[in-house]
mmCIF file with all atom_site columns, C-alpha atoms in Angstrom:
data_model
loop_
_atom_site.group_PDB
_atom_site.id
_atom_site.type_symbol
_atom_site.label_atom_id
_atom_site.label_alt_id
_atom_site.label_comp_id
_atom_site.label_asym_id
_atom_site.label_entity_id
_atom_site.label_seq_id
_atom_site.pdbx_PDB_ins_code
_atom_site.Cartn_x
_atom_site.Cartn_y
_atom_site.Cartn_z
_atom_site.occupancy
_atom_site.B_iso_or_equiv
_atom_site.pdbx_formal_charge
_atom_site.auth_seq_id
_atom_site.auth_comp_id
_atom_site.auth_asym_id
_atom_site.auth_atom_id
_atom_site.pdbx_PDB_model_num
ATOM 1  C CA . UNK A 1 1  ? 82.780  104.367 117.256 1.00 46.00 ? 142 UNK A CA 1
ATOM 2  C CA . UNK A 1 2  ? 85.045  101.601 115.995 1.00 50.00 ? 143 UNK A CA 1
ATOM 3  C CA . UNK A 1 3  ? 88.176  102.112 113.961 1.00 51.00 ? 144 UNK A CA 1
ATOM 4  C CA . UNK A 1 4  ? 86.511  100.398 111.002 1.00 58.00 ? 145 UNK A CA 1
ATOM 5  C CA . UNK A 1 5  ? 83.990  103.229 110.840 1.00 70.00 ? 146 UNK A CA 1
ATOM 6  C CA . UNK A 1 6  ? 86.658  105.923 110.503 1.00 81.00 ? 147 UNK A CA 1
ATOM 7  C CA . UNK A 1 7  ? 86.407  107.761 107.183 1.00 90.00 ? 148 UNK A CA 1
ATOM 8  C CA . UNK A 1 8  ? 89.084  106.463 104.796 1.00 92.00 ? 149 UNK A CA 1
ATOM 9  C CA . UNK A 1 9  ? 89.740  109.922 103.319 1.00 93.00 ? 150 UNK A CA 1
ATOM 10 C CA . UNK A 1 10 ? 90.271  111.367 106.788 1.00 94.00 ? 151 UNK A CA 1
ATOM 11 C CA . UNK A 1 11 ? 92.656  108.531 107.633 1.00 95.00 ? 152 UNK A CA 1
ATOM 12 C CA . UNK A 1 12 ? 94.576  109.194 104.423 1.00 95.00 ? 153 UNK A CA 1
ATOM 13 C CA . UNK A 1 13 ? 94.974  112.854 105.414 1.00 95.00 ? 154 UNK A CA 1
ATOM 14 C CA . UNK A 1 14 ? 96.259  111.879 108.870 1.00 96.00 ? 155 UNK A CA 1
ATOM 15 C CA . UNK A 1 15 ? 98.641  109.258 107.440 1.00 97.00 ? 156 UNK A CA 1
ATOM 16 C CA . UNK A 1 16 ? 100.091 111.797 104.994 1.00 97.00 ? 157 UNK A CA 1
ATOM 17 C CA . UNK A 1 17 ? 100.541 114.416 107.717 1.00 97.00 ? 158 UNK A CA 1
ATOM 18 C CA . UNK A 1 18 ? 102.298 111.897 109.944 1.00 98.00 ? 159 UNK A CA 1
ATOM 19 C CA . UNK A 1 19 ? 104.603 110.972 107.062 1.00 98.00 ? 160 UNK A CA 1
ATOM 20 C CA . UNK A 1 20 ? 105.449 114.640 106.494 1.00 97.00 ? 161 UNK A CA 1
ATOM 21 C CA . UNK A 1 21 ? 106.130 115.189 110.198 1.00 97.00 ? 162 UNK A CA 1
ATOM 22 C CA . UNK A 1 22 ? 108.149 112.124 111.193 1.00 95.00 ? 163 UNK A CA 1
ATOM 23 C CA . UNK A 1 23 ? 108.682 110.038 108.059 1.00 96.00 ? 164 UNK A CA 1
ATOM 24 C CA . UNK A 1 24 ? 106.520 107.100 109.165 1.00 95.00 ? 165 UNK A CA 1
ATOM 25 C CA . UNK A 1 25 ? 105.302 105.347 106.018 1.00 96.00 ? 166 UNK A CA 1
ATOM 26 C CA . UNK A 1 26 ? 101.503 105.399 105.677 1.00 95.00 ? 167 UNK A CA 1
ATOM 27 C CA . UNK A 1 27 ? 101.231 101.630 105.136 1.00 95.00 ? 168 UNK A CA 1
ATOM 28 C CA . UNK A 1 28 ? 102.848 101.044 108.539 1.00 96.00 ? 169 UNK A CA 1
ATOM 29 C CA . UNK A 1 29 ? 100.306 103.197 110.420 1.00 97.00 ? 170 UNK A CA 1
ATOM 30 C CA . UNK A 1 30 ? 96.983  101.946 111.777 1.00 96.00 ? 171 UNK A CA 1
ATOM 31 C CA . UNK A 1 31 ? 93.995  103.821 113.239 1.00 96.00 ? 172 UNK A CA 1
ATOM 32 C CA . UNK A 1 32 ? 94.699  102.312 116.672 1.00 96.00 ? 173 UNK A CA 1
ATOM 33 C CA . UNK A 1 33 ? 98.237  103.700 116.823 1.00 97.00 ? 174 UNK A CA 1
ATOM 34 C CA . UNK A 1 34 ? 98.915  106.320 119.475 1.00 96.00 ? 175 UNK A CA 1
ATOM 35 C CA . UNK A 1 35 ? 100.714 109.357 118.080 1.00 96.00 ? 176 UNK A CA 1
ATOM 36 C CA . UNK A 1 36 ? 103.151 109.418 120.982 1.00 94.00 ? 177 UNK A CA 1
ATOM 37 C CA . UNK A 1 37 ? 103.413 105.863 122.314 1.00 94.00 ? 178 UNK A CA 1
ATOM 38 C CA . UNK A 1 38 ? 103.226 103.890 119.063 1.00 96.00 ? 179 UNK A CA 1
ATOM 39 C CA . UNK A 1 39 ? 104.478 106.346 116.446 1.00 96.00 ? 180 UNK A CA 1
ATOM 40 C CA . UNK A 1 40 ? 107.079 107.930 118.710 1.00 94.00 ? 181 UNK A CA 1
ATOM 41 C CA . UNK A 1 41 ? 106.204 111.558 118.043 1.00 95.00 ? 182 UNK A CA 1
ATOM 42 C CA . UNK A 1 42 ? 108.173 113.925 120.222 1.00 94.00 ? 183 UNK A CA 1
ATOM 43 C CA . UNK A 1 43 ? 106.945 117.342 121.342 1.00 91.00 ? 184 UNK A CA 1
ATOM 44 C CA . UNK A 1 44 ? 108.370 119.165 118.309 1.00 95.00 ? 185 UNK A CA 1
ATOM 45 C CA . UNK A 1 45 ? 106.781 116.690 115.890 1.00 96.00 ? 186 UNK A CA 1
ATOM 46 C CA . UNK A 1 46 ? 103.488 116.886 117.751 1.00 93.00 ? 187 UNK A CA 1
ATOM 47 C CA . UNK A 1 47 ? 103.434 120.691 117.470 1.00 92.00 ? 188 UNK A CA 1
ATOM 48 C CA . UNK A 1 48 ? 104.287 120.447 113.753 1.00 96.00 ? 189 UNK A CA 1
ATOM 49 C CA . UNK A 1 49 ? 101.479 117.898 113.315 1.00 96.00 ? 190 UNK A CA 1
ATOM 50 C CA . UNK A 1 50 ? 99.000  120.150 115.146 1.00 93.00 ? 191 UNK A CA 1
ATOM 51 C CA . UNK A 1 51 ? 99.951  123.129 112.960 1.00 94.00 ? 192 UNK A CA 1
ATOM 52 C CA . UNK A 1 52 ? 99.466  121.056 109.813 1.00 95.00 ? 193 UNK A CA 1
ATOM 53 C CA . UNK A 1 53 ? 96.071  119.915 111.108 1.00 94.00 ? 194 UNK A CA 1
ATOM 54 C CA . UNK A 1 54 ? 95.075  123.522 111.764 1.00 93.00 ? 195 UNK A CA 1
ATOM 55 C CA . UNK A 1 55 ? 96.016  124.334 108.161 1.00 93.00 ? 196 UNK A CA 1
ATOM 56 C CA . UNK A 1 56 ? 93.452  121.662 107.211 1.00 87.00 ? 197 UNK A CA 1
ATOM 57 C CA . UNK A 1 57 ? 90.864  123.399 109.398 1.00 90.00 ? 198 UNK A CA 1
ATOM 58 C CA . UNK A 1 58 ? 91.104  120.950 112.299 1.00 89.00 ? 199 UNK A CA 1
ATOM 59 C CA . UNK A 1 59 ? 91.859  122.198 115.790 1.00 88.00 ? 200 UNK A CA 1
ATOM 60 C CA . UNK A 1 60 ? 92.676  119.776 118.583 1.00 87.00 ? 201 UNK A CA 1
ATOM 61 C CA . UNK A 1 61 ? 92.119  121.315 121.983 1.00 84.00 ? 202 UNK A CA 1
ATOM 62 C CA . UNK A 1 62 ? 94.748  120.950 124.676 1.00 80.00 ? 203 UNK A CA 1
ATOM 63 C CA . UNK A 1 63 ? 92.218  118.948 126.673 1.00 79.00 ? 204 UNK A CA 1
ATOM 64 C CA . UNK A 1 64 ? 92.090  116.389 123.825 1.00 81.00 ? 205 UNK A CA 1
ATOM 65 C CA . UNK A 1 65 ? 95.846  115.892 123.763 1.00 81.00 ? 206 UNK A CA 1
ATOM 66 C CA . UNK A 1 66 ? 97.234  112.934 125.618 1.00 84.00 ? 207 UNK A CA 1
ATOM 67 C CA . UNK A 1 67 ? 99.769  110.189 125.119 1.00 82.00 ? 208 UNK A CA 1
ATOM 68 C CA . UNK A 1 68 ? 96.777  107.993 124.262 1.00 89.00 ? 209 UNK A CA 1
ATOM 69 C CA . UNK A 1 69 ? 95.523  110.114 121.315 1.00 93.00 ? 210 UNK A CA 1
ATOM 70 C CA . UNK A 1 70 ? 95.219  107.770 118.338 1.00 95.00 ? 211 UNK A CA 1
ATOM 71 C CA . UNK A 1 71 ? 95.348  108.201 114.599 1.00 96.00 ? 212 UNK A CA 1
ATOM 72 C CA . UNK A 1 72 ? 91.692  107.126 114.399 1.00 95.00 ? 213 UNK A CA 1
ATOM 73 C CA . UNK A 1 73 ? 90.625  109.740 116.942 1.00 94.00 ? 214 UNK A CA 1
ATOM 74 C CA . UNK A 1 74 ? 92.359  112.466 114.932 1.00 94.00 ? 215 UNK A CA 1
ATOM 75 C CA . UNK A 1 75 ? 90.691  111.214 111.738 1.00 94.00 ? 216 UNK A CA 1
ATOM 76 C CA . UNK A 1 76 ? 87.276  111.409 113.431 1.00 92.00 ? 217 UNK A CA 1
ATOM 77 C CA . UNK A 1 77 ? 88.003  115.032 114.382 1.00 90.00 ? 218 UNK A CA 1
ATOM 78 C CA . UNK A 1 78 ? 88.670  115.788 110.711 1.00 89.00 ? 219 UNK A CA 1
ATOM 79 C CA . UNK A 1 79 ? 85.192  114.483 109.868 1.00 84.00 ? 220 UNK A CA 1
ATOM 80 C CA . UNK A 1 80 ? 83.445  116.776 112.362 1.00 76.00 ? 221 UNK A CA 1
#
């Protein structure tokens, strides 16, 4: 599935959560960005992000976590 097919509402949710967690402005985030490598989330921010996702009803399994996990992949999980 390409990044262009990612639901815009789901992306908006992810962008807003990222902003709340580490202050990255939504307009500077793209679906291809890795949470860790590109957006620079540290372990504390990542845990905060995961908790906020769970509050939205989205659970990311430990097996899905990696330094390669992208904004677009998280948005697709929201749509499931």
